Short mmCIF file of C-alpha atoms and ligand atoms in Angstrom, two decimals:
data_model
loop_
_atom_site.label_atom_id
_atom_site.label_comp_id
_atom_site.label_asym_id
_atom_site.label_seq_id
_atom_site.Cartn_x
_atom_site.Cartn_y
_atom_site.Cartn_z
CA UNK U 1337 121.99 55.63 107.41
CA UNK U 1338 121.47 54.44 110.76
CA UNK U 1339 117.43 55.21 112.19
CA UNK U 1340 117.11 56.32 115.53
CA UNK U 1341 113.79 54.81 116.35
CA UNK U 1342 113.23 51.57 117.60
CA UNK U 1343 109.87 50.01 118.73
CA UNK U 1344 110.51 50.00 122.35
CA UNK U 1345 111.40 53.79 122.07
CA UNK U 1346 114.96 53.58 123.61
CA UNK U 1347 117.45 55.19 121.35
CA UNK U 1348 120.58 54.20 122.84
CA UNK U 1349 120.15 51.44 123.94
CA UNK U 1350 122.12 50.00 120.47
CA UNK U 1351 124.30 52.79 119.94
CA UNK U 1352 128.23 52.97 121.53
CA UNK U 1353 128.21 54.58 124.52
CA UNK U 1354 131.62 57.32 126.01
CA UNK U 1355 132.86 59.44 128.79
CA UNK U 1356 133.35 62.51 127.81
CA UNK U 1357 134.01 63.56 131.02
CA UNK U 1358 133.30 62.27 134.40
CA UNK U 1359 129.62 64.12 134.11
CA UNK U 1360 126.78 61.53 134.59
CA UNK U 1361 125.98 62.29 131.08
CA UNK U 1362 127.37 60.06 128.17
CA UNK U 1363 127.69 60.51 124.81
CA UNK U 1364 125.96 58.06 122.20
CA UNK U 1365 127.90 57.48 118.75
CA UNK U 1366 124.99 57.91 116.39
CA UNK U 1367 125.96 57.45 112.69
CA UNK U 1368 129.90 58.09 112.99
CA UNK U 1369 129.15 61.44 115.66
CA UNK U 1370 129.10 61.50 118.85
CA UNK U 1371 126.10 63.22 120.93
CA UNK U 1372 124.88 63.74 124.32
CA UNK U 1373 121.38 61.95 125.31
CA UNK U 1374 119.82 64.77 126.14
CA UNK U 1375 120.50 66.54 122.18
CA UNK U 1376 119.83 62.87 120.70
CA UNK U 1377 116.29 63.64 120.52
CA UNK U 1378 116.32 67.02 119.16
CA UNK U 1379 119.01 65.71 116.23
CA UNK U 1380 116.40 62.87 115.66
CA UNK U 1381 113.54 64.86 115.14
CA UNK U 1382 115.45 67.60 113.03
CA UNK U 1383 116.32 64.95 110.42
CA UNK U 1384 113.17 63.15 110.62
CA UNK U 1385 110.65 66.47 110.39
CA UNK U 1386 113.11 69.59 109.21
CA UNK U 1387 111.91 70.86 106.17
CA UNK U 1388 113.86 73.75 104.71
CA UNK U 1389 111.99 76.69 102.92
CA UNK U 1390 114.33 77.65 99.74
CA UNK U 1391 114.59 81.01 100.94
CA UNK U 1392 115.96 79.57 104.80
CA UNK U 1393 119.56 80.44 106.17
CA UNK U 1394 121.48 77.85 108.00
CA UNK U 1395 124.09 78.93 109.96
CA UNK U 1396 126.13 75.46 110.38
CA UNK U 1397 128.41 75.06 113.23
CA UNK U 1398 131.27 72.50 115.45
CA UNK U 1399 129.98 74.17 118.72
CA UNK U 1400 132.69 77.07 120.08
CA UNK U 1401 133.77 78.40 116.73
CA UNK U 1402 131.90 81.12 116.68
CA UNK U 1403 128.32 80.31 116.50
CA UNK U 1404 127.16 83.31 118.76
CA UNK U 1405 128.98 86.21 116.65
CA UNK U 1406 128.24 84.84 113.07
CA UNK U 1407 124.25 84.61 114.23
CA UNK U 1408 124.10 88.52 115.40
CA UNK U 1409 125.85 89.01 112.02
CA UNK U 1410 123.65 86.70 110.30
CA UNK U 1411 120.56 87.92 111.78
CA UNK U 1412 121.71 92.12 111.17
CA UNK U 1413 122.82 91.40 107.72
CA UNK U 1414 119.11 90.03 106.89
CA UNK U 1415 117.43 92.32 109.13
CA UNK U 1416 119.17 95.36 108.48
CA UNK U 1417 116.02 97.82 109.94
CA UNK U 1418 115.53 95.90 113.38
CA UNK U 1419 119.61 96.00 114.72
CA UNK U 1420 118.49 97.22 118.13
CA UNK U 1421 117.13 93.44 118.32
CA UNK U 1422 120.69 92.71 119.31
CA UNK U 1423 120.45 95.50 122.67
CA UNK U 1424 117.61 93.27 124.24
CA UNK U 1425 117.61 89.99 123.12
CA UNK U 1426 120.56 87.24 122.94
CA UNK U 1427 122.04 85.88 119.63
CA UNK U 1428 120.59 82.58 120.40
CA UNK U 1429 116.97 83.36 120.91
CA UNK U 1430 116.92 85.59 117.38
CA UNK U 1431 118.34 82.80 115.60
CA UNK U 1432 117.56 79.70 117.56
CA UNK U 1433 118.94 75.77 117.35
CA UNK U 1434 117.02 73.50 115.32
CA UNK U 1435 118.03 70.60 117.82
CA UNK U 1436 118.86 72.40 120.98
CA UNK U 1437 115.47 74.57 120.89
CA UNK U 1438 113.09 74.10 118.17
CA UNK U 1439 113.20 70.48 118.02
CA UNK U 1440 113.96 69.32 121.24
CA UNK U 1441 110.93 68.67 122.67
CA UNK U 1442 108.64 65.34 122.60
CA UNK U 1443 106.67 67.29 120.36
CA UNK U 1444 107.55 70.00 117.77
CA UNK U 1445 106.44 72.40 117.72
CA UNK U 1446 105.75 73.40 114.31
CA UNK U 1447 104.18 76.63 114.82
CA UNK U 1448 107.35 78.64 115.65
CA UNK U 1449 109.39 76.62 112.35
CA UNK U 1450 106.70 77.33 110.33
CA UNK U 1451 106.73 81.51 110.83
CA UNK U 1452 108.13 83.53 108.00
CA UNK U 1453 109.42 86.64 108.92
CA UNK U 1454 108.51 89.83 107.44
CA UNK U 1455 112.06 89.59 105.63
CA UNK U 1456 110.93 86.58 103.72
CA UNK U 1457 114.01 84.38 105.69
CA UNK U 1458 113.76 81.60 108.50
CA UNK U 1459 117.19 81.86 109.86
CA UNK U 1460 118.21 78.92 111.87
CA UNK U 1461 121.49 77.20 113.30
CA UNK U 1462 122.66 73.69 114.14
CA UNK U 1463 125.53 71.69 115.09
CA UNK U 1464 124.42 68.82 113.25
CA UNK U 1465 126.89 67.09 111.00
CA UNK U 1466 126.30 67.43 107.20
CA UNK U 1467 126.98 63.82 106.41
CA UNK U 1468 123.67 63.46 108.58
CA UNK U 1469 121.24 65.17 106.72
CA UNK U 1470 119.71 63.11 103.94
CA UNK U 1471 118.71 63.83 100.66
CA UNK U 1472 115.32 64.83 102.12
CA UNK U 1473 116.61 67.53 103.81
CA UNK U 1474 118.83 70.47 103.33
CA UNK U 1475 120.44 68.59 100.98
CA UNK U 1476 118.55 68.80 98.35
CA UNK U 1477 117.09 71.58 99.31
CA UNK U 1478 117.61 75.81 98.01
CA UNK U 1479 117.91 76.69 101.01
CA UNK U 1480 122.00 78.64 102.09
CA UNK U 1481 124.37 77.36 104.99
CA UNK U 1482 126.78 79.70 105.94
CA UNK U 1483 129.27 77.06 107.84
CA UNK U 1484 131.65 79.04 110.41
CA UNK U 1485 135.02 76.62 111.47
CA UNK U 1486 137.81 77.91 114.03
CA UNK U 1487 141.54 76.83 114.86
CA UNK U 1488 140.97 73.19 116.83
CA UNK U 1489 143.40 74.71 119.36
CA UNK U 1490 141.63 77.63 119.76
CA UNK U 1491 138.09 75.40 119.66
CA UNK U 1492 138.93 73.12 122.45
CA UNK U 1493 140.20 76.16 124.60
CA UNK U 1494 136.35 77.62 124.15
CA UNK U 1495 134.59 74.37 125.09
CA UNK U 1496 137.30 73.47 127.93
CA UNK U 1497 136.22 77.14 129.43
CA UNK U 1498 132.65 76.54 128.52
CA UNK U 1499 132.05 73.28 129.85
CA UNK U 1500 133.58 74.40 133.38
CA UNK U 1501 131.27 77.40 133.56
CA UNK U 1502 128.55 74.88 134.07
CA UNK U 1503 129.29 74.54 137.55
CA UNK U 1504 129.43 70.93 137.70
CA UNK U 1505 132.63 68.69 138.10
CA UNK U 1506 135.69 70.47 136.65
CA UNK U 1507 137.46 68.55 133.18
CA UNK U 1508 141.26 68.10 133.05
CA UNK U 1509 141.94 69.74 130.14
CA UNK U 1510 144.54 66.71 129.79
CA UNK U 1511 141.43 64.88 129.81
CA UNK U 1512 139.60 67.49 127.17
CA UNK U 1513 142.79 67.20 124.83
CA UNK U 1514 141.92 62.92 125.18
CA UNK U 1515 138.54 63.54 124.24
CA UNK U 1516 139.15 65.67 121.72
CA UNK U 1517 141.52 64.00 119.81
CA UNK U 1518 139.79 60.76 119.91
CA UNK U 1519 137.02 62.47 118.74
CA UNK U 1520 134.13 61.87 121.30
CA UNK U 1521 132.76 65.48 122.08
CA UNK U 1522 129.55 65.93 121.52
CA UNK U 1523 128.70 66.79 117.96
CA UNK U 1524 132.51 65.29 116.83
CA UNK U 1525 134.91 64.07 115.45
CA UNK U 1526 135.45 67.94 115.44
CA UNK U 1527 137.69 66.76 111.82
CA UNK U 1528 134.93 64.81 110.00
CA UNK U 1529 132.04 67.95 111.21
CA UNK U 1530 134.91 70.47 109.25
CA UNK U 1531 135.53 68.32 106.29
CA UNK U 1532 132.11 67.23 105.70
CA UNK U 1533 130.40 71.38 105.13
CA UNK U 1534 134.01 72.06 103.62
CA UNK U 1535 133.31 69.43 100.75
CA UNK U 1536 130.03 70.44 99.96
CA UNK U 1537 131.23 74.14 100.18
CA UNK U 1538 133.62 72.90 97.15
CA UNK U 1539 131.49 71.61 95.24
CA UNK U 1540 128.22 73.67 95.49
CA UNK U 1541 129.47 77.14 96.60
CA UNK U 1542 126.72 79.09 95.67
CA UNK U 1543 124.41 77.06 98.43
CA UNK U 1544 127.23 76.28 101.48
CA UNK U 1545 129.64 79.66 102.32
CA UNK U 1546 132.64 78.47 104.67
CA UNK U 1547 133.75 80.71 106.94
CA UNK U 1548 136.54 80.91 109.15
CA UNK U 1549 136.63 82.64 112.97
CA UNK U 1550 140.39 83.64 112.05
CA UNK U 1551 139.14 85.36 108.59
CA UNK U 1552 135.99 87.12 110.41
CA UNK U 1553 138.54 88.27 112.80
CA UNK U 1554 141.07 89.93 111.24
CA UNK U 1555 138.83 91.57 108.17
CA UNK U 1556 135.52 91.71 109.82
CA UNK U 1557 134.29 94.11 107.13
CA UNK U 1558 135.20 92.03 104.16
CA UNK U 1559 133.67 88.69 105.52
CA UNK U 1560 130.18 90.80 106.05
CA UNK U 1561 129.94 92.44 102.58
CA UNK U 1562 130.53 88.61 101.47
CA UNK U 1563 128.01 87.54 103.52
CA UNK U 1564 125.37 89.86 102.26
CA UNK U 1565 126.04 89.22 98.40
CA UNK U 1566 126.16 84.88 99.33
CA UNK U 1567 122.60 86.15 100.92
CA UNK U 1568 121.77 87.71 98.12
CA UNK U 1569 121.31 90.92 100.16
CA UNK U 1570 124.56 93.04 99.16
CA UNK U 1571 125.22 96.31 100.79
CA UNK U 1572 125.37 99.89 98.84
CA UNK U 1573 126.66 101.64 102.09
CA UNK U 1574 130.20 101.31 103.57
CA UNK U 1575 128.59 102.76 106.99
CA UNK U 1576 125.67 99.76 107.26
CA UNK U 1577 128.58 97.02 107.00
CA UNK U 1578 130.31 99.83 109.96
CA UNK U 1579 127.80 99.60 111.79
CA UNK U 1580 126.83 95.79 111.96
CA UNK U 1581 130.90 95.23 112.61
CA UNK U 1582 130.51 97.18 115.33
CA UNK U 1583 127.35 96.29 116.85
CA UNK U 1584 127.95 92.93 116.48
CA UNK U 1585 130.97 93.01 118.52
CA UNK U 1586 131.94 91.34 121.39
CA UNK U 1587 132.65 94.13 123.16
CA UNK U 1588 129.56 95.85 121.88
CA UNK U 1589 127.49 93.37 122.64
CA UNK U 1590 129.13 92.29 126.15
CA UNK U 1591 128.00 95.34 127.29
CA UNK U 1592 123.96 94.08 127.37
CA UNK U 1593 122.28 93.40 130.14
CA UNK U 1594 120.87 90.80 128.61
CA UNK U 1595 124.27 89.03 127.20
CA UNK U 1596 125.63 89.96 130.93
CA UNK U 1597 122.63 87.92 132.72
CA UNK U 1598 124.27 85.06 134.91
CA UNK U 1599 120.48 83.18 134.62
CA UNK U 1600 120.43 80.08 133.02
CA UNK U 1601 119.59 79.55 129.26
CA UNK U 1602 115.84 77.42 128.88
CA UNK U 1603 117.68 75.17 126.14
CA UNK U 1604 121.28 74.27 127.76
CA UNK U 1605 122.45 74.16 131.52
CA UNK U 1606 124.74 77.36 131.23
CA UNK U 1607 124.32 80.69 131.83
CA UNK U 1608 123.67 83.17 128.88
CA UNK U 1609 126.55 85.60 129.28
CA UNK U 1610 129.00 81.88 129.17
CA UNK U 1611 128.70 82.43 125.49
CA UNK U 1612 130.66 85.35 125.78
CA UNK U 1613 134.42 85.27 127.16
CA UNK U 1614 136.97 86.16 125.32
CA UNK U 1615 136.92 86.00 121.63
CA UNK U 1616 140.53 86.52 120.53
CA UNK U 1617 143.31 84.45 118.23
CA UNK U 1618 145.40 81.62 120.22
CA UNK U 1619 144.28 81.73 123.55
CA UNK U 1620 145.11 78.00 123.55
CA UNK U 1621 148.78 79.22 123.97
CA UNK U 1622 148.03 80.40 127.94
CA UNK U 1623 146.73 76.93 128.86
CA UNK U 1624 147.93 74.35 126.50
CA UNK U 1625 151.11 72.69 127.21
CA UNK U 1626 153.54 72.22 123.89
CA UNK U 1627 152.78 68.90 124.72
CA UNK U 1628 149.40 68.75 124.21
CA UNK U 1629 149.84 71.23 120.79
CA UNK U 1630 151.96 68.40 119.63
CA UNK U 1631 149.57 66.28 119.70
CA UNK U 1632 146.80 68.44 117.94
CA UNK U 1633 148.66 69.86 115.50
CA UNK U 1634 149.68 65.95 114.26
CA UNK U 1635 146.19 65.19 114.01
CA UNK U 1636 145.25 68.64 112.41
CA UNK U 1637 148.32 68.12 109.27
CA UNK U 1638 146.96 64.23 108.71
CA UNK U 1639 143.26 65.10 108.80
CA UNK U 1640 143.34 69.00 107.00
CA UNK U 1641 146.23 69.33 105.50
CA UNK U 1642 146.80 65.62 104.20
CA UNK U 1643 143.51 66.00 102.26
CA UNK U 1644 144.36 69.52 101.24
CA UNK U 1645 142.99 72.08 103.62
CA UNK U 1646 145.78 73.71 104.89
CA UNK U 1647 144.21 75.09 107.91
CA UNK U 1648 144.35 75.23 111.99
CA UNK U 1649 148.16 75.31 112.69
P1 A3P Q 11 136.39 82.14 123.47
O1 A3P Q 11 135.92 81.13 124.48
O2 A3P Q 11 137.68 81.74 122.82
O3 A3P Q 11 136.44 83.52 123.99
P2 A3P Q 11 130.17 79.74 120.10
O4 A3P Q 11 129.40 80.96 119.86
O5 A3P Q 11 130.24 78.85 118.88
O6 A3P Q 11 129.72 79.03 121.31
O7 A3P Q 11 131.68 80.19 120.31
C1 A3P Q 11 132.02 80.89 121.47
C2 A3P Q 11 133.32 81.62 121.22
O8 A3P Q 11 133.07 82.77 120.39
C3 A3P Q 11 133.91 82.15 122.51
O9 A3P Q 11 135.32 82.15 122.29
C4 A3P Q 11 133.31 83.54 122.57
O10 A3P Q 11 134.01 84.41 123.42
C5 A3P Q 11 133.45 83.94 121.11
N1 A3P Q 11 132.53 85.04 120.75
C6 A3P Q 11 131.25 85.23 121.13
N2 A3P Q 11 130.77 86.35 120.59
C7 A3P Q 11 131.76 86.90 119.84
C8 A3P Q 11 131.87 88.08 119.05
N3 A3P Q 11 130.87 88.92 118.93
N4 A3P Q 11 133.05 88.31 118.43
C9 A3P Q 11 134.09 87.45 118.55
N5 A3P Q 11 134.03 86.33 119.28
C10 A3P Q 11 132.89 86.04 119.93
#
């Protein structure tokens, strides 16, 4: 495994360098993933310092797949007395990023990782590929990953919006489709970030649950009483797993002031209620040419289905 430190303190300065876009930002191809400068660090120091307590959640994630909805659920499933967390605080400061907040700066800071809750469980996310982690990490660690994956289609429609609510030069989408399916957006190949939590999910699934937007979508209620017995924190009432469907919502939780707020994020250059837009099945369709779904779905049937996961078509 490549080492991101070098004496002179440069990261990159060895590592491939793309356009993602025509931002003046790069990506860096660091260990077979690609990832912007400016999350290089914070991936760096995650592998190099992260140390997962047994009892920690990881919610896993290829960003746009549903990162935002499965950490309200995450964090209302384990918290199941403190829901009204979710009226004044966003998803993403009650479970945070390991690399995009906790890690990210120069130094870490060690006393917010190192607070247990009163629940007895850390629960944190990251984007970070599994093939990175090493056996020093969560690895070999007791610690659960619930891994959440979404349609590619459906994926690249999310970050396409995303990325143009930041304000800055607009991307093609022809250009987004390029990207895409040559793999360099940050945190991809989008395939290899899929494959890699869906083989360990095979082959240890009592530590990595893999979860699917689609699935959470259409049978929200069965998805969160599996997620509470994989947590080890079943439900005995049909109107607790009601109420954290509900509440966990996007239309629910749209309607915060706090998930409305047009203010900028501390930890990424976008606005908090951008993680929030639309949230259904196959939006891709309204903006994709057939062209362009062509050329996903190809790559989807040789990557997923070729090795057996019949998925994202
Ligand atoms: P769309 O852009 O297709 O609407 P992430 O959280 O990983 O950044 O993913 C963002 C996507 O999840 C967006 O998809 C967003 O609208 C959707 N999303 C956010 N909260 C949701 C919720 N509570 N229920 C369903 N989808 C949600």
């Amino acid at each position: 495994m490549e080492s991101l430190s070098t004496p002179t303190g440069c990261i990159t300065s060895s590592l491939p360098e793309e356009k993602w876009w025509e931002s003046d930002e790069p990506v860096y191809q660091f260990n077979g993933f690609w990832f912007r400068l400016s999350y290089l660090r914070g991936v760096q120091q995650v592998l190099e310092h992260f140390k997962p307590l047994a009892t920690d959640v990881i919610l896993a994630s290829f960003p746009k797949t549903g990162t935002t909805w499965l950490k309200s659920l995450l964090y209302s499933i384990i918290n199941r007395s403190s829901k009204e967390s979710l009226i004044s605080n966003h998803p993403h400061e009650l479970v945070p990023s390991l690399e995009l907040q906790l890690y990210k700066k120069p130094q870490v800071d060690t006393s917010t990782t190192e607070i247990v809750p009163s629940t007895g469980t850390r629960v944190f996310s990251t984007h970070i590929p599994y093939q990175l982690f090493t056996d020093h990490s969560i690895r070999s660690s007791e610690c659960k990953i619930v891994y959440i994956t979404r349609n590619p289609k459906d994926t690249l429609n999310s970050f396409w919006h995303f990325v143009s609510k930041s304000g800055r030069e607009t991307w093609p989408l022809e250009v987004a489709v390029d990207k895409f399916c040559d793999g360099i957006v940050p945190f991809g190949p989008y395939y290899d970030h899929v494959l890699g939590y869906r083989k360990e999910s095979l082959e240890r699934p009592q530590k990595v649950l893999f979860v699917t937007y689609e699935k959470l979508q259409t049978d929200t209620k069965t998805s969160v009483k599996k997620l509470g017995e994989f947590l080890g924190c079943p439900f005995d009432k049909e109107q607790e797993v009601e109420d954290i469907v509900k509440s966990c919502s996007i239309a629910t939780l749209k309607k915060h002031e706090v998930n409305k707020s047009s203010d900028f994020t501390r930890w990424i250059e976008l606005p908090y209620n951008s993680f929030f837009r639309q949230g259904g099945l196959g939006d891709h369709k309204n903006y994709m040419s057939a062209q362009m779904i062509k050329r996903i779905d190809a790559i989807t049937l040789e990557k997923f289905h070729e090795s057996g996961f019949v998925y994202g078509i």
